[in-house]
Short mmCIF file of C-alpha atoms in Angstrom, two decimals:
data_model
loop_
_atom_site.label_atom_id
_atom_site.label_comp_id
_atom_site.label_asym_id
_atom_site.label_seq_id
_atom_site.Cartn_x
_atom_site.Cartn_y
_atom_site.Cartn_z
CA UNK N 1 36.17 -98.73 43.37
CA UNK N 2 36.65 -101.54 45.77
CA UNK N 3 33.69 -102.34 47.81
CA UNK N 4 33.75 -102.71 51.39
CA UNK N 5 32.59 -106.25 51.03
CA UNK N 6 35.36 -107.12 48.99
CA UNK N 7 37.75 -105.64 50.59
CA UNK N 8 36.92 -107.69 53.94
CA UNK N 9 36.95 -110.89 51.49
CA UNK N 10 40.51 -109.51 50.03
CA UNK N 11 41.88 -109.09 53.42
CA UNK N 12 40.75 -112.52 55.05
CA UNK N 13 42.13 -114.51 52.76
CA UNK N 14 45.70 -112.55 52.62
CA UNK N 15 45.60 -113.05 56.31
CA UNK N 16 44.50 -116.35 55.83
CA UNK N 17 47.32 -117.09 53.17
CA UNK N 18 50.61 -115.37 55.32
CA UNK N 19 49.31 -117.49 58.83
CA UNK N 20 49.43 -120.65 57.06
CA UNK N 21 52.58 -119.69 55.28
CA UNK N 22 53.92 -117.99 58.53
CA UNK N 23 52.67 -121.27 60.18
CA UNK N 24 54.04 -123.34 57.53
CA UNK N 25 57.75 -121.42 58.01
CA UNK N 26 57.36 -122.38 62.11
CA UNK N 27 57.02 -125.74 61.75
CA UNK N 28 59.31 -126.08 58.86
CA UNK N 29 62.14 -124.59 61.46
CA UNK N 30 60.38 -127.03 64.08
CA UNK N 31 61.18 -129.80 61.96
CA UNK N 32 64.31 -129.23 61.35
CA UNK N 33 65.60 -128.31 64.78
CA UNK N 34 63.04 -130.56 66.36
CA UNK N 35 61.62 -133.27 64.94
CA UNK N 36 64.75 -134.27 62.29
CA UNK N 37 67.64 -135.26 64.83
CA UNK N 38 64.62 -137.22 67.08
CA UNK N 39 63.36 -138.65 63.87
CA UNK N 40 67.22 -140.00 63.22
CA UNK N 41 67.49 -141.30 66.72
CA UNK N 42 64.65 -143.17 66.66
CA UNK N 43 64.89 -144.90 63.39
CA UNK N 44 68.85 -145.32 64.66
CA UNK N 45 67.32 -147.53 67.43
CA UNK N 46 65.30 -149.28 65.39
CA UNK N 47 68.27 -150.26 62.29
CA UNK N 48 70.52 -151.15 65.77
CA UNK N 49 67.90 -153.59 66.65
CA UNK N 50 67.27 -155.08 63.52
CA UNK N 51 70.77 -155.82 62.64
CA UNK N 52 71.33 -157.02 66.53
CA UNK N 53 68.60 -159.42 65.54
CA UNK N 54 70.13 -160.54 62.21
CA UNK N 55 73.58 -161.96 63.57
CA UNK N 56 71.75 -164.40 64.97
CA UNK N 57 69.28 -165.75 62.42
CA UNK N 58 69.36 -168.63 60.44
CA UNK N 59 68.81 -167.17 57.48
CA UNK N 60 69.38 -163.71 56.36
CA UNK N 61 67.61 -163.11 53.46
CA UNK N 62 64.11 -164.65 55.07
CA UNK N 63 64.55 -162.32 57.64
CA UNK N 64 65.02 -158.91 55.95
CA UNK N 65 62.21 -159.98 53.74
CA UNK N 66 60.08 -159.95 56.73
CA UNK N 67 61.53 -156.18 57.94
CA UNK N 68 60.70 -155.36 54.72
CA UNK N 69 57.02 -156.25 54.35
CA UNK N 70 56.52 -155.41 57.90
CA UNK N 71 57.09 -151.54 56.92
CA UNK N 72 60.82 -150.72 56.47
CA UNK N 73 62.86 -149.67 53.27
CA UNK N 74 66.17 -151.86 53.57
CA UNK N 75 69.53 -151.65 51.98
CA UNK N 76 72.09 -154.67 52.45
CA UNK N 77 75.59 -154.12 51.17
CA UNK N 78 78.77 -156.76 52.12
CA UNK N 79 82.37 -156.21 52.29
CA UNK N 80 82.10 -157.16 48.44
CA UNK N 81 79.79 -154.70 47.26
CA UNK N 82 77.00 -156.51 46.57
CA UNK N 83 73.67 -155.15 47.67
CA UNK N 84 69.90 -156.26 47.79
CA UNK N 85 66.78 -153.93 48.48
CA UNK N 86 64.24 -155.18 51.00
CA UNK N 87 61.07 -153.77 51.21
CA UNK N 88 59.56 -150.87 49.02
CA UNK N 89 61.60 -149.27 46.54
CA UNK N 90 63.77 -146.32 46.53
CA UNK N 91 62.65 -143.38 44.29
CA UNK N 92 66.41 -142.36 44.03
CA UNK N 93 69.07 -144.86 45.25
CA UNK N 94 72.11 -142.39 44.83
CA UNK N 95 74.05 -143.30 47.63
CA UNK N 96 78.37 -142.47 48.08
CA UNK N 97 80.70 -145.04 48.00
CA UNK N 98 82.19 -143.18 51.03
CA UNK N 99 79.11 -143.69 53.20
CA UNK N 100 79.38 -147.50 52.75
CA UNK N 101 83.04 -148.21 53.29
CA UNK N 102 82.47 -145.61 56.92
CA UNK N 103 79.50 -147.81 57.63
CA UNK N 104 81.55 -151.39 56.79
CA UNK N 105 84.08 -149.70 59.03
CA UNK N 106 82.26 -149.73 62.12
CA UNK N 107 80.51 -146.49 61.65
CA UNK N 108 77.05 -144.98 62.03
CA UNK N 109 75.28 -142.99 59.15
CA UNK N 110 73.06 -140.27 60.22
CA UNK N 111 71.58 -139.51 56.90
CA UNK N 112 68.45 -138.21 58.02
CA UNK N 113 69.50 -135.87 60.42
CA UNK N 114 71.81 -134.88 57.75
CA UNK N 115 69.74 -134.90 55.04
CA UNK N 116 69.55 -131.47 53.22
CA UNK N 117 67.47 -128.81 54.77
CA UNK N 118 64.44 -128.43 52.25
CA UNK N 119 60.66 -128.23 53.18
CA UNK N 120 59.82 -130.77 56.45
CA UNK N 121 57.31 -132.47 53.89
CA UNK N 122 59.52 -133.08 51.06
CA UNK N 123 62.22 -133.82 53.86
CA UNK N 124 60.12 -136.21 55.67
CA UNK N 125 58.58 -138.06 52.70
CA UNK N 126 61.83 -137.82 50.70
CA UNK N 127 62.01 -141.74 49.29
CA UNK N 128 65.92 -141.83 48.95
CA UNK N 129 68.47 -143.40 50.08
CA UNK N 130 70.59 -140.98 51.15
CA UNK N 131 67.66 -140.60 53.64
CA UNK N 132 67.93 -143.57 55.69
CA UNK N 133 70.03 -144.59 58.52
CA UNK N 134 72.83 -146.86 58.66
CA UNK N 135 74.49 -149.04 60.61
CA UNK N 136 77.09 -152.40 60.73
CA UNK N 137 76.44 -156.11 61.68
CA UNK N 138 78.59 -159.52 61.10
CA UNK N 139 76.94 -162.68 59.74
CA UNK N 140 78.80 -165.83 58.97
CA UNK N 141 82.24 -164.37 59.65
CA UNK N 142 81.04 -161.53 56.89
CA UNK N 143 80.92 -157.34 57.50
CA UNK N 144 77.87 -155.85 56.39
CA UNK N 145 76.17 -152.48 56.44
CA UNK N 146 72.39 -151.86 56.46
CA UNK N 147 70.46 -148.99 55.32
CA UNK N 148 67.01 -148.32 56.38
CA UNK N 149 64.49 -145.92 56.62
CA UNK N 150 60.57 -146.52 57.46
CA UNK N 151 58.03 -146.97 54.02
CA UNK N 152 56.29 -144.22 54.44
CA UNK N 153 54.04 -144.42 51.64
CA UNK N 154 53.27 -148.39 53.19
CA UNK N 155 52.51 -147.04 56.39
CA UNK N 156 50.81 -143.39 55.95
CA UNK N 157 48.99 -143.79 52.48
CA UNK N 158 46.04 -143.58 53.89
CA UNK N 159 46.70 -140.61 56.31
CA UNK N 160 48.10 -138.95 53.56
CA UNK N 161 44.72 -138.75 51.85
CA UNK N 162 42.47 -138.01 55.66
CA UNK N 163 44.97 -134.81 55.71
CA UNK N 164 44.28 -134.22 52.58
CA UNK N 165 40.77 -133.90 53.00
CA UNK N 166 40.99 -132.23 56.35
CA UNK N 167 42.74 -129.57 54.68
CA UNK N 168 41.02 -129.15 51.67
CA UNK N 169 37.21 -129.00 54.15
CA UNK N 170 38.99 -127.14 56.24
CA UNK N 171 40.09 -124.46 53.48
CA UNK N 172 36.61 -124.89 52.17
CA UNK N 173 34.41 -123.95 55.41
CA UNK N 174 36.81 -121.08 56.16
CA UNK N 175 35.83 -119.45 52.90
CA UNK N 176 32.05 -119.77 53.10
CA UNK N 177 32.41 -119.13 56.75
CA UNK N 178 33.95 -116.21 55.69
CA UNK N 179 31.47 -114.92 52.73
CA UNK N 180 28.68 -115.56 55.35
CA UNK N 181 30.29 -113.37 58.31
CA UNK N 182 31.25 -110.79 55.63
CA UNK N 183 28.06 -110.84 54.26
CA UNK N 184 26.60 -110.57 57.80
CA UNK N 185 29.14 -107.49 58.61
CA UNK N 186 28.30 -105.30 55.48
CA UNK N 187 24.84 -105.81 54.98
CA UNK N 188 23.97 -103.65 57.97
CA UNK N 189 26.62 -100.57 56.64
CA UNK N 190 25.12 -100.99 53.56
CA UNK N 191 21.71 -99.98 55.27
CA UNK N 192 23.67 -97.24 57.41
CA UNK N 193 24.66 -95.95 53.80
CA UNK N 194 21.63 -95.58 51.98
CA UNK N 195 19.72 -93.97 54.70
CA UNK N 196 22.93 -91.78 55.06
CA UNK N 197 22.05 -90.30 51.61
CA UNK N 198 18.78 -90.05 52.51
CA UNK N 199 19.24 -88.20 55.13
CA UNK N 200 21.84 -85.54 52.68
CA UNK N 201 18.80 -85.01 50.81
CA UNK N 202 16.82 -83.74 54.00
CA UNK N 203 14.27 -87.05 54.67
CA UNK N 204 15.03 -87.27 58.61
CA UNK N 205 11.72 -89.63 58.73
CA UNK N 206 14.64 -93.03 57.99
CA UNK N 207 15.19 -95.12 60.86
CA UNK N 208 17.05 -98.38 60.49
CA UNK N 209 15.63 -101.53 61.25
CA UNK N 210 19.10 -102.79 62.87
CA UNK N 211 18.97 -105.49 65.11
CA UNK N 212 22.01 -106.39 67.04
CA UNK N 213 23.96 -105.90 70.17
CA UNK N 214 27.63 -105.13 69.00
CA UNK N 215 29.23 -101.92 67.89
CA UNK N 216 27.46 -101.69 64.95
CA UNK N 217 23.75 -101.89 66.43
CA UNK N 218 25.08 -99.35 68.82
CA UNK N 219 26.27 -97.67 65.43
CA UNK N 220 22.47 -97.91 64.45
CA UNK N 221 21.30 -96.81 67.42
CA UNK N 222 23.11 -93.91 67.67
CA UNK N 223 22.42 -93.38 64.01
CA UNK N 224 18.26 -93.56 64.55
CA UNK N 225 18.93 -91.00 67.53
CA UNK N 226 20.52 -89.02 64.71
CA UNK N 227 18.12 -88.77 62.59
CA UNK N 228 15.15 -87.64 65.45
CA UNK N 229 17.33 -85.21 66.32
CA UNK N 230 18.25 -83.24 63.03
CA UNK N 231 14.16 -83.77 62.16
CA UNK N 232 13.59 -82.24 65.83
CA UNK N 233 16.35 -79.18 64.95
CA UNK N 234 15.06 -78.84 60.95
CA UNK N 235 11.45 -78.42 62.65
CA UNK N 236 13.03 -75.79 65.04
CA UNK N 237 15.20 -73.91 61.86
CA UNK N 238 11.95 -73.84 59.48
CA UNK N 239 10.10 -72.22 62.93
CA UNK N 240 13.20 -70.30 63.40
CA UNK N 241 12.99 -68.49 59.86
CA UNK N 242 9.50 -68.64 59.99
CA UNK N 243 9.20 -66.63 63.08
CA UNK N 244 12.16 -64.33 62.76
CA UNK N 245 10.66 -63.42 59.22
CA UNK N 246 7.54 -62.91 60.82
CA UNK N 247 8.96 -60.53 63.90
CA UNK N 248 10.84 -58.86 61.55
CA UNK N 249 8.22 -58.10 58.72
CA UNK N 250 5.80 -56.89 60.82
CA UNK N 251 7.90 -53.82 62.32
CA UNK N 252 9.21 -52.99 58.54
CA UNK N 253 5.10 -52.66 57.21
CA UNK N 254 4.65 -50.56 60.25
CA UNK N 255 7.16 -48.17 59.60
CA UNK N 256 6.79 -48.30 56.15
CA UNK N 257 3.29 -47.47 56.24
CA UNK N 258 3.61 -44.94 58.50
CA UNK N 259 6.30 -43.20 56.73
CA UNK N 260 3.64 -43.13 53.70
CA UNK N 261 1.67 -40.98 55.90
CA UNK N 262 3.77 -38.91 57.47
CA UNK N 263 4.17 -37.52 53.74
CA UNK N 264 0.55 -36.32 54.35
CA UNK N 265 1.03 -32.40 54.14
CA UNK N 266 -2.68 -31.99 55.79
CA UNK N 267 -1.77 -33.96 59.41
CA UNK N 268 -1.80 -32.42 62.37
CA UNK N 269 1.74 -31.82 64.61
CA UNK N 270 -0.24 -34.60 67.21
CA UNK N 271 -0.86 -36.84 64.31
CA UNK N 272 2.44 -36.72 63.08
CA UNK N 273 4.24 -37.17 66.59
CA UNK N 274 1.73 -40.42 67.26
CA UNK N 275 2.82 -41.71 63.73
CA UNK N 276 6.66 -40.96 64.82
CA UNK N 277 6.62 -42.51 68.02
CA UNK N 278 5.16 -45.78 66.35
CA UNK N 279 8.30 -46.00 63.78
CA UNK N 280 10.10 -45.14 67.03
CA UNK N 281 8.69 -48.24 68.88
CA UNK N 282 9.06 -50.91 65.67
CA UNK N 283 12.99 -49.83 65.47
CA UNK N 284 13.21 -50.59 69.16
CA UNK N 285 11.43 -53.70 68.77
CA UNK N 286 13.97 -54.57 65.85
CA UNK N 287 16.69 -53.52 67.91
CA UNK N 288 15.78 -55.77 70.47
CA UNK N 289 15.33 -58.32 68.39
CA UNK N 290 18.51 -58.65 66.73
CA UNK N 291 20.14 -57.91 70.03
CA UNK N 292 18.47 -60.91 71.20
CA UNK N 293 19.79 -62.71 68.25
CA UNK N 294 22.98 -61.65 68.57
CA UNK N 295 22.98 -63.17 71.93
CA UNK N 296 21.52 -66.69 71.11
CA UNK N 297 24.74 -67.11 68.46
CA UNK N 298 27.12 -65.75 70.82
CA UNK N 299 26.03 -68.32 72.99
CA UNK N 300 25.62 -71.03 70.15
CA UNK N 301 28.93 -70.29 69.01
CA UNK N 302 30.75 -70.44 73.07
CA UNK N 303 29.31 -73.82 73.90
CA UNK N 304 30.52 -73.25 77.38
CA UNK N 305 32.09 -70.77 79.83
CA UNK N 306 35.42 -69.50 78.53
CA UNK N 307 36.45 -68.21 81.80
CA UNK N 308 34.59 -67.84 85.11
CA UNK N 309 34.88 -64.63 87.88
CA UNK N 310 33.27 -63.73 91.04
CA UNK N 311 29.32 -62.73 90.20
CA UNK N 312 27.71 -60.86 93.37
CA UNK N 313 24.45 -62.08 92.54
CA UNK N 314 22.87 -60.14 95.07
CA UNK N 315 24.40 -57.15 94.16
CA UNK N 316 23.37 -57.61 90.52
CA UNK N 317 19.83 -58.51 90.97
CA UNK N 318 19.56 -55.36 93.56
CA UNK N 319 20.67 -53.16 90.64
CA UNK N 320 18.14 -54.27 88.35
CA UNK N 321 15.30 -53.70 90.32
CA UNK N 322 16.57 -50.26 90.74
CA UNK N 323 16.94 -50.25 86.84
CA UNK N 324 12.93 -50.88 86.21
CA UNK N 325 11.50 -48.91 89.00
CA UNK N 326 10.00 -45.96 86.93
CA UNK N 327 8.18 -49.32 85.25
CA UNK N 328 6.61 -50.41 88.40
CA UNK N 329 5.61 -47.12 88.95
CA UNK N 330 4.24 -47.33 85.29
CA UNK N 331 2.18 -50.10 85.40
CA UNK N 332 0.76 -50.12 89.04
CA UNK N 333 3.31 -53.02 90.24
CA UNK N 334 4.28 -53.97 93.90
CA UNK N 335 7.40 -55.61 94.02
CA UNK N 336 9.47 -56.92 97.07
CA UNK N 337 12.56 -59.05 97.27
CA UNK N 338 14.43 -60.77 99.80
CA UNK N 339 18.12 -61.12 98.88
CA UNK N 340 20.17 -63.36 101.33
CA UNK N 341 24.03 -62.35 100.13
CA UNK N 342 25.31 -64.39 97.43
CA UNK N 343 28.64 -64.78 95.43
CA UNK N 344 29.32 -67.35 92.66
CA UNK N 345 31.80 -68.05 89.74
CA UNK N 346 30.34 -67.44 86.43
CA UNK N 347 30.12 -65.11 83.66
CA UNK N 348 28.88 -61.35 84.89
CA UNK N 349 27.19 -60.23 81.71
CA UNK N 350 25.37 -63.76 81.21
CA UNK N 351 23.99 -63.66 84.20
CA UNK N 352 22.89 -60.18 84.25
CA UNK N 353 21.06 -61.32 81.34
CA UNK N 354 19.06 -63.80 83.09
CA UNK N 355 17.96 -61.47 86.11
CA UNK N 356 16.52 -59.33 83.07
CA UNK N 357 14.60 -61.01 80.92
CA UNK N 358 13.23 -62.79 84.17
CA UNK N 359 12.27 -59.90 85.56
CA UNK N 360 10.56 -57.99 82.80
CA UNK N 361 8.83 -61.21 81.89
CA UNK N 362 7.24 -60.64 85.12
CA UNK N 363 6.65 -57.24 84.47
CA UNK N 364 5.23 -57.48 80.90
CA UNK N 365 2.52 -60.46 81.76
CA UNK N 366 1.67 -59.06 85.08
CA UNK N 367 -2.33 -57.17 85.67
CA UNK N 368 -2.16 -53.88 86.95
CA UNK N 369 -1.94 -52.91 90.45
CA UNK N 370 0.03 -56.76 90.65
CA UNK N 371 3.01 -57.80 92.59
CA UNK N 372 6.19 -59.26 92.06
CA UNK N 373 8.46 -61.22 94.48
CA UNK N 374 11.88 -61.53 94.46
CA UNK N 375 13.63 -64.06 96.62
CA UNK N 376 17.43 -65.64 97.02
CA UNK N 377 18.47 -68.13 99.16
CA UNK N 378 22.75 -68.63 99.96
CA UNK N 379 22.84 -72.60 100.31
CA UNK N 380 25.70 -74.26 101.24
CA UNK N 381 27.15 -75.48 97.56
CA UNK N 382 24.51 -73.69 95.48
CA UNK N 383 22.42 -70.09 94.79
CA UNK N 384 18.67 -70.52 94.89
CA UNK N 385 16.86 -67.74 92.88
CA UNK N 386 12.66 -67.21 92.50
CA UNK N 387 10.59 -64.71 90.55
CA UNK N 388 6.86 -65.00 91.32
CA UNK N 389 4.50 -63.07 89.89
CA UNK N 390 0.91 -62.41 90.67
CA UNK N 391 0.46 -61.81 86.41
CA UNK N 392 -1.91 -64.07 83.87
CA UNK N 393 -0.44 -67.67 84.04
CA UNK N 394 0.12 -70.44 81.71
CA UNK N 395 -1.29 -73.40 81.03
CA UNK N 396 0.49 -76.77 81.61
CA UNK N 397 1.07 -77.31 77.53
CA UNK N 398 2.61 -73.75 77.39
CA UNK N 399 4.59 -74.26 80.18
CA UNK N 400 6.65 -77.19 78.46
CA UNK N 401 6.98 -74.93 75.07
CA UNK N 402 8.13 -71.62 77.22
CA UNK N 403 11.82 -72.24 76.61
CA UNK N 404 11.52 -72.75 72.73
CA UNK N 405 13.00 -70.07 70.45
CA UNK N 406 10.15 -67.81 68.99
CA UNK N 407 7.33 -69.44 71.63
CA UNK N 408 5.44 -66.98 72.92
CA UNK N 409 2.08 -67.65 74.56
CA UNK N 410 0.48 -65.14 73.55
CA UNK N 411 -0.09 -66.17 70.42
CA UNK N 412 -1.97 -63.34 68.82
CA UNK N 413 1.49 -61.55 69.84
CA UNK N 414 -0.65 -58.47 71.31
CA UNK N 415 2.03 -58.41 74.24
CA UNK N 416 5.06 -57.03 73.05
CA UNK N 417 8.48 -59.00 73.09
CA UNK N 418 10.19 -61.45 70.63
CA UNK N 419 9.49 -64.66 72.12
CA UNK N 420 13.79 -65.04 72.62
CA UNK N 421 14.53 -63.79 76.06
CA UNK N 422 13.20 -67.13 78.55
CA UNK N 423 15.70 -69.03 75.35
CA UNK N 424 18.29 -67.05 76.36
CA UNK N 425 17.72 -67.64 80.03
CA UNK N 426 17.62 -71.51 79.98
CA UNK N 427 20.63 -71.92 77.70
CA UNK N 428 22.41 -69.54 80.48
CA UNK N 429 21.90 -71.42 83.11
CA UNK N 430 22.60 -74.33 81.18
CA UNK N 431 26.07 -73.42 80.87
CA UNK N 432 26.53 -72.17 84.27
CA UNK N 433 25.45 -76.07 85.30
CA UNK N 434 22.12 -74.79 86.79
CA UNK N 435 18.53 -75.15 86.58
CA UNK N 436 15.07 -73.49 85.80
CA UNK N 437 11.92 -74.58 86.56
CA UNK N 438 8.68 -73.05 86.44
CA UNK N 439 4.99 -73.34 88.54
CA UNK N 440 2.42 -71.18 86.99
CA UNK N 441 -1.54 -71.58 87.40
CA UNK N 442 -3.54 -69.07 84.17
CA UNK N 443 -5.07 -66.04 85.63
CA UNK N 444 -2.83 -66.92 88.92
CA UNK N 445 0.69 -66.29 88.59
CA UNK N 446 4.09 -67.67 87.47
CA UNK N 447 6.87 -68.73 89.64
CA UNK N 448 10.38 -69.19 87.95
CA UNK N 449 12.95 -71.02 90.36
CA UNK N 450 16.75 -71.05 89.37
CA UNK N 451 19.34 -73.26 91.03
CA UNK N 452 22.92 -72.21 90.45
CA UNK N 453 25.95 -73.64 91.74
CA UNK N 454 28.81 -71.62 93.48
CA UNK N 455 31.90 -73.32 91.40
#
């Protein structure tokens, strides 16, 4: 299997390797349309001068000598056919019989322009004579041509080896440059990796030590924020089985063990009808725990509102205080409300929800002879909602814990209830784009204040 690091190395130098060739290709075409024909006219200039210049001197052979040594590959031929080479040699010195009569003629030879379309370096550098230009003078009364192209070698030897050594540096940096930023890329998702299996075998305690301000220290980042989290929600899961087991447990050994004694042939009809309205109360508790349950994944599971409808809050908060009178009456409670009229869009049955378990929160930690208060304001873009009670309080560490699944503060659990329904309520709200705060002051009341908005 092909490591990551390799494959970056892989895939730099292919890209690497098609630009220069795709660069190489350009300038090749460049040459040829370009450079080649400018090239020829040039060096056409140059041969025009030269034999301009050699009409007029004294002696012939002196003078091409000195063309020669000053840089210049020349080629004399007279009407005759005899020829002499000034300058460096030729490599190949092929050149028609055709071309020399046109040129003794009167005629130009554009053999560099013309010269056969192969690579610009082998083009450029190509040390024959075909590759020259040419070009007609009289001297003495006699017709000659000259052939001449510059010495390249003479006059780019040493450039030859500078670009050379540019290119071979140049190829040389660009492959460390690129093991380093490779190197420098990987080592970090190499990091990211290992913890990652970590972290599949259940050790959210890794955090990496990732330094860096690009997409892959934001990657880290994001990754350490990870990791909190799942510890934070693997905490909450163990609690969540911990404390479901324990709710659950406890009304099964009470009706189990009251079952064993209800097979007691010697109790009395009172006896037995205490015994059967405890395994009466544990089923409801069960029921309305896994009710409760039921709700939390339904909501788990939705996310967010599927659909929203007209709620008339008012109306539905009205109707359950009318639904827990006879437990006012019960427990000795006073309860008032002052309900301003109220519609919103949201979800009827979630809501409802959230008028409930408020309210029998407030009815379950109240004292006897208490009161609760029931208040709701119609703003202008929102629905302002407050239960207070006048019940046993909470202390400022309870209050931040109140919302968790399971957390009740009674902790002995003497006050019956599952520790689910103020859960339900926040993640409610939540969805509905509200919130829930809460004021309480132990052994002086609670105050629960949800915001709501109308759309």
């Amino acid at each position: 299997m092909k490591t990551l690091y390799s494959r970056f190395l892989i895939v730099t130098l292919l890209i690497i390797t098609g630009s220069t060739i795709i660069g190489f290709l350009f300038s090749n075409s460049y040459y040829h349309q370009k450079v080649k024909p400018e090239n020829d006219e040039k060096n056409m200039e140059i041969i025009t001068g030269i034999a301009s210049f050699a009409e007029n001197q004294d002696d012939l052979d002196s003078y091409l000598e000195q063309m020669g040594s000053a840089g210049y590959q020349l080629y004399l031929v007279d009407s005759s056919g005899e020829d002499k080479f000034y300058g460096g040699e030729f490599r190949d010195k092929e050149l028609p019989g055709t071309i020399v009569e046109q040129v003794l003629a009167g005629g130009d030879y554009h053999g560099m322009k013309n010269f056969p379309r192969e690579t610009f370096v082998s083009g450029f550098f190509a040390d024959e004579l075909r590759n020259t230009v040419g070009t007609s003078f009289d001297y003495n009364g006699e017709r000659y041509a000259l052939f001449m192209r510059p010495d390249i070698e003479l006059l780019f030897s040493e450039v030859h080896i500078l670009l050379g050594w540019i290119v071979v540096i140049m190829l040389v940096l660009t492959i460390v440059a690129v093991l380093i930023a490779a190197r420098m890329l990987v080592n970090p998702i190499r990091k990211l990796s290992n913890a990652t299996h970590k972290v599949v075998d259940e050790n959210f305690d890794v955090q990496l030590d990732i330094q860096r301000t690009d997409e892959i220290g934001h990657l880290a980042d994001r990754f350490n924020h990870m990791t909190r989290r799942l510890g934070e929600l693997d905490a909450m899961r163990k609690s969540f089985i911990s404390n479901v087991s324990h709710d659950i447990q406890s009304p099964l050994l009470n009706i189990q063990g009251y079952a064993r004694l209800l097979e007691n042939d010697t109790l009395t009809n009172e006896e037995k009808q205490d015994y059967i309205n405890v395994i009466k109360d544990e089923t409801e508790r069960m029921s309305m725990l896994s009710k409760q349950l039921l709700v939390l994944t339904s909501l788990d599971q939705k996310g967010k509102l599927e659909k929203k409808e007209a709620v008339d809050v008012t109306a539905q908060l009205k109707e359950t205080i009318h639904k827990y009178r006879w437990l006012f009456e019960e427990k000795d409670l006073f309860v008032t409300y002052d309900l301003e009229e109220a519609v919103l869009l949201g979800d009827e049955a979630m809501l409802y929800a959230v008028w409930e378990n408020l309210l029998t929160n407030a009815i379950k930690y109240n004292r006897p002879d208490g009161s609760i208060e029931i208040s709701l304001q119609n703003k202008a873009a929102e629905v302002a909602i407050e239960f207070r009670d006048s019940g046993i309080g909470m202390t400022p560490e309870e209050q931040e814990l109140i919302f968790e699944r399971f957390y009740r503060a009674d902790e002995a659990r003497t006050t019956e209830g599952t520790g689910l329904g103020l859960s339900i309520v926040n993640q409610v709200i939540d969805m509905h784009g509200g919130t829930i705060t809460v004021e309480s002051e132990q052994d002086a009341g609670t105050s629960f204040f949800v915001v709501l908005p109308k759309k």
